[in-house]
Amino acid sequence: KNNLTVVNEFFLLGFQVSQDLRFFLFSVLLLVNCCTLCGNLLIITLVSTSKNLHTPMYFFISQLSINDILLTTIIVPSILPILLTNGGTISFIECITQFFFFCASEIFECFLLTVMSYDRYVAICNPLRYTSIMTSIYCVKLVLICWLAVFFMTIIDTSTLLMLKFCGKNRIDHFFCDVVPLLAIACSGSQVAELEVSILGSPVLFIQITIIIVSYINIITTILKIPSNISRQKAFSTCSSHLIVVSIFYCTLSSVYVVPTGGQSSTISKSLSLLYTVFTPFINPIIYSLRNQDIIKAMQKAFS
């Protein structure tokens, strides 16, 4: 209650750069946003309509595309007016709502990339049992479990932010409502909030990264044992796209939340945030389409 009475709105500073650079960023982000939506919608449409893409791997890729659209829709529309006006206000409720959906999107991608690693592990290391293990019902259950875990974790993270007290300081040095800049302007409760987020997030993140690393160690070991060069290359190609997406996602995310930011300027921190909120959803469909013959064939068939 105190939060709502003391601070009713926040002012997002956005990027404190020249007007020409802001207009340039506006144009680039608008173009990237359009390409992101078109690219991910194309992936979803192809997976839904092409029978040869009705497999667990492409089902998970379509879920990733849905999540990327969600993330883009949450973040980019709020950035564009901020760039035009050199900052903008956002109500307390809108800020918390934006954080809720942003947090849900990022946590879901962490879980989904872990599930996709497990899927590739079963496909490469247990090919004879793959169809019996990764059934359609089992894949849907995995995604539903991911969303249930996401909902639980997001509710806790958002509730933690709601317990913060904001006493007059309402200028957020960012382009959206993220946990780090919000903790920076809170007048009390920030240390407890940081501890709660760490206690909840660190073990889950550790388990996810461990599963991914162990899966790929087994995958690479199995692939290297394949005698045929053609079969080995085909096996590598089915995993390389996912490995690239995982690397980009976790590297950009860790650069903001794991690596100490004490020596970073706010501009560098915001630029890094742009990578995982705008660049990653844009590049994901490109990686999966350019490096995947099944999707390329489905695209050729759809446009022929």
Tab-separated table of C-alpha atoms in Angstrom:
chain	number	residue	atom	x	y	z
A	1	LYS	CA	0.000	0.000	0.000
A	2	ASN	CA	2.778	2.382	0.847
A	3	ASN	CA	4.320	1.763	-2.548
A	4	LEU	CA	1.174	2.872	-4.315
A	5	THR	CA	0.665	5.975	-2.160
A	6	VAL	CA	4.277	7.159	-2.128
A	7	VAL	CA	5.127	6.506	-5.789
A	8	ASN	CA	2.344	6.373	-8.366
A	9	GLU	CA	4.549	6.403	-11.437
A	10	PHE	CA	8.137	6.064	-12.628
A	11	PHE	CA	10.084	7.984	-15.254
A	12	LEU	CA	12.088	5.782	-17.633
A	13	LEU	CA	15.195	7.694	-18.723
A	14	GLY	CA	15.843	5.463	-21.751
A	15	PHE	CA	19.042	6.214	-23.665
A	16	GLN	CA	20.642	9.520	-22.764
A	17	VAL	CA	22.205	10.154	-26.175
A	18	SER	CA	21.911	12.741	-28.941
A	19	GLN	CA	18.632	13.221	-30.800
A	20	ASP	CA	20.083	11.953	-34.079
A	21	LEU	CA	21.298	8.745	-32.423
A	22	ARG	CA	17.917	8.244	-30.743
A	23	PHE	CA	16.124	8.581	-34.096
A	24	PHE	CA	18.603	6.125	-35.620
A	25	LEU	CA	17.957	3.633	-32.775
A	26	PHE	CA	14.210	4.158	-33.229
A	27	SER	CA	14.439	3.274	-36.931
A	28	VAL	CA	16.646	0.225	-36.290
A	29	LEU	CA	14.460	-1.120	-33.463
A	30	LEU	CA	11.280	-0.581	-35.482
A	31	LEU	CA	12.763	-2.543	-38.390
A	32	VAL	CA	14.122	-5.265	-36.088
A	33	ASN	CA	10.737	-5.520	-34.340
A	34	CYS	CA	8.918	-6.021	-37.658
A	35	CYS	CA	11.466	-8.645	-38.771
A	36	THR	CA	11.261	-10.408	-35.393
A	37	LEU	CA	7.479	-10.682	-35.531
A	38	CYS	CA	7.488	-11.820	-39.183
A	39	GLY	CA	10.309	-14.331	-38.659
A	40	ASN	CA	8.805	-15.949	-35.577
A	41	LEU	CA	5.284	-15.990	-37.047
A	42	LEU	CA	6.738	-17.701	-40.118
A	43	ILE	CA	8.372	-20.388	-37.933
A	44	ILE	CA	5.102	-20.977	-36.038
A	45	THR	CA	3.103	-21.178	-39.294
A	46	LEU	CA	5.560	-23.585	-40.946
A	47	VAL	CA	5.670	-25.893	-37.926
A	48	SER	CA	1.857	-25.875	-37.718
A	49	THR	CA	1.197	-26.523	-41.417
A	50	SER	CA	4.132	-28.673	-42.598
A	51	LYS	CA	3.746	-32.378	-41.762
A	52	ASN	CA	7.497	-33.016	-41.938
A	53	LEU	CA	7.955	-30.481	-39.108
A	54	HIS	CA	5.515	-32.258	-36.767
A	55	THR	CA	8.308	-33.533	-34.530
A	56	PRO	CA	9.290	-32.740	-30.915
A	57	MET	CA	12.264	-30.574	-31.937
A	58	TYR	CA	10.158	-28.292	-34.147
A	59	PHE	CA	7.349	-28.224	-31.591
A	60	PHE	CA	9.818	-26.802	-29.061
A	61	ILE	CA	11.187	-24.363	-31.662
A	62	SER	CA	7.635	-23.092	-32.268
A	63	GLN	CA	7.200	-22.615	-28.499
A	64	LEU	CA	10.419	-20.610	-28.465
A	65	SER	CA	9.051	-18.437	-31.285
A	66	ILE	CA	5.815	-17.838	-29.358
A	67	ASN	CA	7.857	-16.784	-26.334
A	68	ASP	CA	10.063	-14.495	-28.472
A	69	ILE	CA	6.935	-12.766	-29.801
A	70	LEU	CA	5.729	-12.319	-26.210
A	71	LEU	CA	9.054	-10.794	-25.143
A	72	THR	CA	9.196	-8.470	-28.155
A	73	THR	CA	5.607	-7.322	-27.610
A	74	ILE	CA	6.353	-6.531	-23.960
A	75	ILE	CA	9.567	-4.557	-24.463
A	76	VAL	CA	9.849	-2.924	-27.910
A	77	PRO	CA	6.540	-0.953	-27.962
A	78	SER	CA	7.606	0.754	-24.727
A	79	ILE	CA	11.110	1.574	-26.037
A	80	LEU	CA	10.005	3.332	-29.240
A	81	PRO	CA	8.089	6.285	-27.682
A	82	ILE	CA	10.837	6.678	-25.057
A	83	LEU	CA	13.404	7.127	-27.861
A	84	LEU	CA	11.236	9.736	-29.579
A	85	THR	CA	10.552	11.789	-26.450
A	86	ASN	CA	13.881	11.175	-24.636
A	87	GLY	CA	12.191	9.410	-21.723
A	88	GLY	CA	8.675	8.578	-20.628
A	89	THR	CA	6.462	7.921	-17.635
A	90	ILE	CA	5.006	4.575	-16.653
A	91	SER	CA	2.568	3.973	-13.817
A	92	PHE	CA	3.500	1.771	-10.883
A	93	ILE	CA	0.973	-0.899	-11.910
A	94	GLU	CA	2.137	-0.827	-15.557
A	95	CYS	CA	5.738	-1.126	-14.410
A	96	ILE	CA	5.047	-4.152	-12.215
A	97	THR	CA	2.913	-5.733	-14.961
A	98	GLN	CA	5.680	-5.246	-17.518
A	99	PHE	CA	8.197	-6.797	-15.143
A	100	PHE	CA	5.870	-9.762	-14.501
A	101	PHE	CA	5.540	-10.671	-18.188
A	102	PHE	CA	9.197	-9.916	-18.953
A	103	CYS	CA	10.295	-12.119	-16.052
A	104	ALA	CA	7.928	-14.899	-17.151
A	105	SER	CA	9.270	-14.770	-20.712
A	106	GLU	CA	12.934	-14.927	-19.671
A	107	ILE	CA	12.405	-17.731	-17.131
A	108	PHE	CA	10.362	-19.747	-19.642
A	109	GLU	CA	13.154	-19.466	-22.216
A	110	CYS	CA	15.631	-20.787	-19.624
A	111	PHE	CA	13.414	-23.815	-18.953
A	112	LEU	CA	12.599	-24.380	-22.637
A	113	LEU	CA	16.246	-24.304	-23.746
A	114	THR	CA	16.958	-26.921	-21.056
A	115	VAL	CA	14.119	-29.121	-22.341
A	116	MET	CA	15.404	-28.701	-25.905
A	117	SER	CA	18.857	-29.846	-24.773
A	118	TYR	CA	17.283	-32.958	-23.258
A	119	ASP	CA	15.384	-33.548	-26.521
A	120	ARG	CA	18.632	-33.386	-28.538
A	121	TYR	CA	20.295	-35.710	-26.000
A	122	VAL	CA	17.601	-38.362	-26.427
A	123	ALA	CA	17.614	-37.965	-30.235
A	124	ILE	CA	21.394	-38.409	-30.556
A	125	CYS	CA	22.229	-40.739	-27.665
A	126	ASN	CA	19.061	-42.893	-27.689
A	127	PRO	CA	17.779	-42.731	-31.283
A	128	LEU	CA	15.974	-46.104	-31.160
A	129	ARG	CA	13.925	-45.012	-28.134
A	130	TYR	CA	13.430	-41.399	-29.237
A	131	THR	CA	9.892	-41.757	-30.644
A	132	SER	CA	8.721	-43.799	-27.651
A	133	ILE	CA	10.172	-41.311	-25.139
A	134	MET	CA	9.447	-37.957	-26.809
A	135	THR	CA	5.779	-38.533	-27.607
A	136	SER	CA	3.449	-35.636	-28.425
A	137	ILE	CA	1.716	-35.904	-25.055
A	138	TYR	CA	5.038	-35.999	-23.207
A	139	CYS	CA	6.277	-32.887	-25.071
A	140	VAL	CA	3.091	-30.970	-24.224
A	141	LYS	CA	3.457	-32.041	-20.578
A	142	LEU	CA	7.052	-30.770	-20.524
A	143	VAL	CA	5.972	-27.356	-21.822
A	144	LEU	CA	3.088	-27.179	-19.339
A	145	ILE	CA	5.450	-28.062	-16.477
A	146	CYS	CA	7.762	-25.278	-17.669
A	147	TRP	CA	4.902	-22.755	-17.594
A	148	LEU	CA	3.794	-23.904	-14.132
A	149	ALA	CA	7.339	-23.445	-12.811
A	150	VAL	CA	7.535	-20.071	-14.565
A	151	PHE	CA	4.264	-18.904	-12.999
A	152	PHE	CA	5.431	-19.952	-9.525
A	153	MET	CA	8.828	-18.234	-9.844
A	154	THR	CA	7.423	-15.092	-11.476
A	155	ILE	CA	4.788	-14.661	-8.762
A	156	ILE	CA	7.513	-14.841	-6.103
A	157	ASP	CA	9.824	-12.401	-7.947
A	158	THR	CA	6.995	-9.923	-8.556
A	159	SER	CA	5.769	-10.192	-4.961
A	160	THR	CA	9.322	-9.463	-3.827
A	161	LEU	CA	9.329	-6.245	-5.865
A	162	LEU	CA	5.929	-5.263	-4.468
A	163	MET	CA	7.426	-5.372	-0.949
A	164	LEU	CA	9.995	-2.716	-1.870
A	165	LYS	CA	9.461	0.832	-0.637
A	166	PHE	CA	9.981	3.757	-3.029
A	167	CYS	CA	10.292	7.088	-1.249
A	168	GLY	CA	10.177	9.836	-3.859
A	169	LYS	CA	12.971	8.535	-6.116
A	170	ASN	CA	11.150	7.537	-9.290
A	171	ARG	CA	13.674	8.005	-12.125
A	172	ILE	CA	14.596	4.590	-13.566
A	173	ASP	CA	17.860	4.650	-15.514
A	174	HIS	CA	16.666	2.075	-18.018
A	175	PHE	CA	14.278	1.632	-20.963
A	176	PHE	CA	11.953	-0.838	-19.202
A	177	CYS	CA	11.097	-1.992	-15.683
A	178	ASP	CA	13.793	-4.494	-14.791
A	179	VAL	CA	14.750	-5.756	-11.354
A	180	VAL	CA	18.268	-4.225	-11.193
A	181	PRO	CA	17.280	-0.551	-11.848
A	182	LEU	CA	14.209	-0.911	-9.614
A	183	LEU	CA	16.339	-2.181	-6.732
A	184	ALA	CA	18.699	0.755	-7.316
A	185	ILE	CA	16.005	3.363	-6.575
A	186	ALA	CA	14.259	1.534	-3.716
A	187	CYS	CA	14.737	3.262	-0.368
A	188	SER	CA	14.341	0.061	1.657
A	189	GLY	CA	13.979	-3.686	1.215
A	190	SER	CA	16.430	-3.994	-1.675
A	191	GLN	CA	18.905	-6.230	0.186
A	192	VAL	CA	16.172	-8.658	1.238
A	193	ALA	CA	14.803	-8.650	-2.318
A	194	GLU	CA	18.229	-9.409	-3.798
A	195	LEU	CA	18.675	-12.278	-1.320
A	196	GLU	CA	15.244	-13.752	-2.106
A	197	VAL	CA	15.806	-13.562	-5.874
A	198	SER	CA	19.248	-15.176	-5.495
A	199	ILE	CA	17.972	-17.979	-3.243
A	200	LEU	CA	15.167	-18.769	-5.677
A	201	GLY	CA	16.978	-18.235	-8.984
A	202	SER	CA	20.542	-19.479	-8.422
A	203	PRO	CA	19.806	-23.178	-7.704
A	204	VAL	CA	17.328	-23.374	-10.614
A	205	LEU	CA	19.784	-21.708	-12.998
A	206	PHE	CA	22.594	-23.985	-11.813
A	207	ILE	CA	20.468	-27.106	-12.428
A	208	GLN	CA	19.453	-25.873	-15.895
A	209	ILE	CA	23.016	-25.084	-16.979
A	210	THR	CA	24.243	-28.414	-15.549
A	211	ILE	CA	21.603	-30.332	-17.543
A	212	ILE	CA	22.568	-28.469	-20.728
A	213	ILE	CA	26.311	-29.040	-20.239
A	214	VAL	CA	25.933	-32.728	-19.330
A	215	SER	CA	23.560	-33.255	-22.276
A	216	TYR	CA	26.009	-31.746	-24.752
A	217	ILE	CA	29.003	-33.593	-23.322
A	218	ASN	CA	27.128	-36.842	-23.966
A	219	ILE	CA	25.926	-35.615	-27.363
A	220	ILE	CA	29.420	-34.640	-28.548
A	221	THR	CA	30.919	-37.888	-27.195
A	222	THR	CA	28.281	-39.925	-29.056
A	223	ILE	CA	28.671	-37.969	-32.302
A	224	LEU	CA	32.463	-38.401	-32.308
A	225	LYS	CA	31.949	-42.181	-32.132
A	226	ILE	CA	29.859	-42.193	-35.342
A	227	PRO	CA	32.043	-43.770	-38.092
A	228	SER	CA	30.405	-42.071	-41.088
A	229	ASN	CA	31.450	-38.455	-41.770
A	230	ILE	CA	28.088	-37.672	-43.395
A	231	SER	CA	26.121	-39.031	-40.429
A	232	ARG	CA	28.421	-37.186	-38.043
A	233	GLN	CA	27.902	-33.873	-39.871
A	234	LYS	CA	24.128	-34.401	-39.956
A	235	ALA	CA	24.082	-35.074	-36.207
A	236	PHE	CA	26.182	-31.968	-35.522
A	237	SER	CA	23.908	-29.804	-37.703
A	238	THR	CA	20.792	-30.798	-35.735
A	239	CYS	CA	22.430	-29.645	-32.484
A	240	SER	CA	24.542	-26.680	-33.599
A	241	SER	CA	21.580	-24.290	-34.044
A	242	HIS	CA	20.320	-24.960	-30.530
A	243	LEU	CA	23.825	-24.680	-29.072
A	244	ILE	CA	24.293	-21.273	-30.755
A	245	VAL	CA	20.931	-20.028	-29.395
A	246	VAL	CA	21.795	-21.288	-25.885
A	247	SER	CA	25.218	-19.608	-25.992
A	248	ILE	CA	23.826	-16.241	-27.174
A	249	PHE	CA	21.008	-16.285	-24.617
A	250	TYR	CA	23.060	-17.207	-21.544
A	251	CYS	CA	26.052	-15.025	-22.454
A	252	THR	CA	23.933	-11.898	-22.905
A	253	LEU	CA	21.816	-12.664	-19.832
A	254	SER	CA	24.814	-13.341	-17.587
A	255	SER	CA	26.523	-10.147	-18.774
A	256	VAL	CA	23.721	-8.175	-17.104
A	257	TYR	CA	22.692	-10.282	-14.077
A	258	VAL	CA	25.740	-12.381	-13.172
A	259	VAL	CA	28.820	-10.301	-14.054
A	260	PRO	CA	29.326	-7.460	-11.534
A	261	THR	CA	28.080	-4.176	-13.010
A	262	GLY	CA	29.814	-1.834	-10.605
A	263	GLY	CA	32.334	-0.709	-13.188
A	264	GLN	CA	29.883	-0.592	-16.078
A	265	SER	CA	28.297	2.636	-17.254
A	266	SER	CA	24.501	2.678	-17.480
A	267	THR	CA	24.808	2.954	-21.278
A	268	ILE	CA	26.792	-0.300	-21.475
A	269	SER	CA	24.333	-2.041	-19.150
A	270	LYS	CA	21.356	-0.875	-21.237
A	271	SER	CA	23.105	-1.864	-24.460
A	272	LEU	CA	23.662	-5.367	-23.079
A	273	SER	CA	19.998	-5.503	-22.070
A	274	LEU	CA	19.054	-4.694	-25.657
A	275	LEU	CA	20.902	-7.830	-26.767
A	276	TYR	CA	18.706	-10.323	-24.896
A	277	THR	CA	15.415	-8.366	-25.106
A	278	VAL	CA	15.570	-7.330	-28.786
A	279	PHE	CA	18.500	-9.015	-30.559
A	280	THR	CA	17.938	-12.598	-29.302
A	281	PRO	CA	14.263	-12.860	-30.416
A	282	PHE	CA	15.338	-11.398	-33.779
A	283	ILE	CA	18.259	-13.769	-34.357
A	284	ASN	CA	16.608	-17.017	-33.143
A	285	PRO	CA	14.397	-17.656	-36.220
A	286	ILE	CA	17.317	-16.717	-38.513
A	287	ILE	CA	19.604	-19.272	-36.853
A	288	TYR	CA	16.993	-22.034	-36.967
A	289	SER	CA	15.965	-21.336	-40.575
A	290	LEU	CA	19.390	-20.769	-42.151
A	291	ARG	CA	20.968	-23.833	-40.525
A	292	ASN	CA	18.023	-26.205	-40.947
A	293	GLN	CA	17.282	-27.956	-44.240
A	294	ASP	CA	13.814	-29.119	-43.104
A	295	ILE	CA	12.675	-25.540	-42.431
A	296	ILE	CA	14.259	-24.292	-45.669
A	297	LYS	CA	12.411	-27.004	-47.637
A	298	ALA	CA	9.144	-26.144	-45.845
A	299	MET	CA	9.669	-22.456	-46.719
A	300	GLN	CA	10.346	-23.296	-50.373
A	301	LYS	CA	7.234	-25.469	-50.501
A	302	ALA	CA	5.102	-22.786	-48.832
A	303	PHE	CA	6.228	-20.013	-51.193
A	304	SER	CA	6.298	-22.105	-54.389
